């Protein structure tokens, strides 16, 4: 495994196929030139590159942008007691565990992680570490502790605020600390037994105040929203991404066509919570709803909603930090196809993370965060699990 700075300043990567983040390039044996950590050129004519330039020939592999996990929680240990364990752990133990999980994600081709809820702003420390040492882990897009009501969903992560004044003060504090995105719990969630996923935690007015204050600071916003009213209000308040958007009720789920249409028209990105480790049964209720969830996700995609994949990795045993490739496979199997599933985890995910122009594409000027897999994932999406190489900021780390 290469460490930061070990790659030459300019080299080439050659592979049988290239998926550029939106489609497979119409070429065979394509070469990508990397210079100083970024993609400088793409050669599809089959001609040889400069003989003085080192070439990483990956053979029959497919090269694609590194995967982007748009909704993860590196503080959670992917156990059935994740909430309790994060409350009892020391800051040092949490930081060490987060580093290990981040490195594991990189090994599975995940080169960017949007961490949407930590404790004590620990993800910002990890962000600094992986920014200077690519082999340490993915690029981190950090939210810090999510903003929630007193005793609300994930209150134990440390940021409780109940009205427009205290919520905007929390946004100001997060901005001052240097977060990349503001995360607000618009509804309750199953991980916190004292809350209900279908019930709203904030009014439209408070959500609008949060979004406006975040945008004042130049920060994008993400709203955890399961229930219909919470989804409606977060969308109306101007949140940039809707997390989950499952339309949960007290007994099941009831998607609202009008809200889905409004999300499509607005261009708001919806981060859907797919991705389960095969054979692990951590949440029987959600498993029972999975056929309806997949139909709902397919319907949103068909109606023009911009979809990215946010597995909520870390929250239980079926969602380890490395679960994103299973979300890609599950989304493709829902009926959208392999190309749309790969785009959701690359180009669209980059937009959700505020990284348009930097990540999620194989194009000149973009960062050289790359994944190579054995075989062709457009022909067989399960190839996404067959990691052949991973590059982070132009450094080969796998």
Short mmCIF file of N, CA, C and O in Angstrom, two decimals, residues 113-116 123-124 127 139-144 174-175 177-183 218-221 352-355:
data_model
loop_
_atom_site.label_atom_id
_atom_site.label_comp_id
_atom_site.label_asym_id
_atom_site.label_seq_id
_atom_site.Cartn_x
_atom_site.Cartn_y
_atom_site.Cartn_z
N UNK A 113 -16.85 10.42 2.45
CA UNK A 113 -17.91 10.10 3.42
C UNK A 113 -18.51 11.40 3.93
O UNK A 113 -17.78 12.27 4.42
N UNK A 114 -19.83 11.53 3.81
CA UNK A 114 -20.51 12.65 4.48
C UNK A 114 -20.99 12.13 5.83
O UNK A 114 -21.94 11.36 5.90
N UNK A 115 -20.30 12.54 6.88
CA UNK A 115 -20.63 12.11 8.23
C UNK A 115 -21.70 13.05 8.78
O UNK A 115 -21.42 14.21 9.09
N UNK A 116 -22.92 12.53 8.93
CA UNK A 116 -24.05 13.38 9.31
C UNK A 116 -24.45 13.25 10.77
O UNK A 116 -25.63 13.36 11.10
N UNK A 123 -15.52 14.23 14.04
CA UNK A 123 -15.32 14.02 12.61
C UNK A 123 -14.45 15.11 11.99
O UNK A 123 -13.81 14.89 10.96
N UNK A 124 -14.41 16.29 12.61
CA UNK A 124 -13.56 17.36 12.08
C UNK A 124 -12.08 17.02 12.29
O UNK A 124 -11.24 17.34 11.45
N UNK A 127 -11.35 14.50 9.69
CA UNK A 127 -11.27 15.18 8.40
C UNK A 127 -9.88 15.74 8.17
O UNK A 127 -9.31 15.61 7.07
N UNK A 139 -12.01 11.18 2.13
CA UNK A 139 -12.32 12.59 2.39
C UNK A 139 -13.56 12.62 3.28
O UNK A 139 -14.54 11.92 3.04
N UNK A 140 -13.55 13.45 4.32
CA UNK A 140 -14.67 13.55 5.24
C UNK A 140 -15.40 14.88 5.03
O UNK A 140 -14.78 15.94 5.03
N UNK A 141 -16.70 14.80 4.83
CA UNK A 141 -17.58 15.97 4.82
C UNK A 141 -18.32 15.92 6.15
O UNK A 141 -19.15 15.03 6.39
N UNK A 142 -18.02 16.85 7.05
CA UNK A 142 -18.40 16.72 8.45
C UNK A 142 -19.53 17.65 8.86
O UNK A 142 -19.50 18.85 8.57
N UNK A 143 -20.51 17.08 9.56
CA UNK A 143 -21.63 17.87 10.09
C UNK A 143 -21.47 18.20 11.56
O UNK A 143 -22.14 19.12 12.06
N UNK A 144 -20.63 17.46 12.29
CA UNK A 144 -20.61 17.62 13.73
C UNK A 144 -21.88 17.02 14.34
O UNK A 144 -22.64 16.31 13.67
N UNK A 174 -21.80 25.75 15.07
CA UNK A 174 -21.26 24.76 14.15
C UNK A 174 -20.43 25.43 13.06
O UNK A 174 -19.35 24.95 12.69
N UNK A 175 -20.94 26.53 12.53
CA UNK A 175 -20.21 27.25 11.49
C UNK A 175 -18.86 27.74 12.00
O UNK A 175 -17.83 27.64 11.31
N UNK A 177 -17.06 26.45 14.27
CA UNK A 177 -16.16 25.31 14.46
C UNK A 177 -15.65 24.74 13.13
O UNK A 177 -14.72 23.93 13.13
N UNK A 178 -16.29 25.14 12.03
CA UNK A 178 -15.77 24.74 10.73
C UNK A 178 -16.42 23.53 10.09
O UNK A 178 -15.78 22.86 9.27
N UNK A 179 -17.68 23.24 10.41
CA UNK A 179 -18.35 22.10 9.78
C UNK A 179 -18.56 22.37 8.28
O UNK A 179 -18.48 23.51 7.81
N UNK A 180 -18.85 21.30 7.55
CA UNK A 180 -19.09 21.40 6.11
C UNK A 180 -20.57 21.44 5.77
O UNK A 180 -20.93 21.84 4.66
N UNK A 181 -21.42 21.00 6.68
CA UNK A 181 -22.85 20.87 6.42
C UNK A 181 -23.58 20.93 7.76
O UNK A 181 -23.04 20.52 8.79
N UNK A 182 -24.79 21.47 7.73
CA UNK A 182 -25.63 21.52 8.94
C UNK A 182 -26.68 20.41 8.85
O UNK A 182 -27.44 20.34 7.88
N UNK A 183 -26.72 19.57 9.87
CA UNK A 183 -27.68 18.47 9.93
C UNK A 183 -28.71 18.77 11.02
O UNK A 183 -28.36 19.05 12.16
N UNK A 218 -22.96 30.12 4.25
CA UNK A 218 -22.45 29.42 3.08
C UNK A 218 -22.41 27.92 3.23
O UNK A 218 -21.66 27.24 2.51
N UNK A 219 -23.23 27.38 4.15
CA UNK A 219 -23.22 25.95 4.43
C UNK A 219 -24.47 25.28 3.88
O UNK A 219 -25.59 25.79 4.05
N UNK A 220 -24.34 24.10 3.26
CA UNK A 220 -25.52 23.34 2.85
C UNK A 220 -26.20 22.71 4.06
O UNK A 220 -25.62 22.63 5.15
N UNK A 221 -27.43 22.25 3.84
CA UNK A 221 -28.23 21.71 4.94
C UNK A 221 -28.77 20.34 4.60
O UNK A 221 -29.11 20.05 3.44
N UNK A 352 -24.62 16.11 -3.64
CA UNK A 352 -25.22 16.14 -2.30
C UNK A 352 -24.22 16.60 -1.25
O UNK A 352 -24.60 17.26 -0.27
N UNK A 353 -22.97 16.28 -1.46
CA UNK A 353 -21.92 16.62 -0.50
C UNK A 353 -21.27 17.97 -0.77
O UNK A 353 -20.32 18.35 -0.07
N UNK A 354 -21.76 18.69 -1.78
CA UNK A 354 -21.18 19.99 -2.10
C UNK A 354 -19.84 19.89 -2.79
O UNK A 354 -19.01 20.81 -2.69
N UNK A 355 -19.61 18.78 -3.52
CA UNK A 355 -18.31 18.53 -4.13
C UNK A 355 -18.36 18.50 -5.65
O UNK A 355 -17.50 17.91 -6.29
#
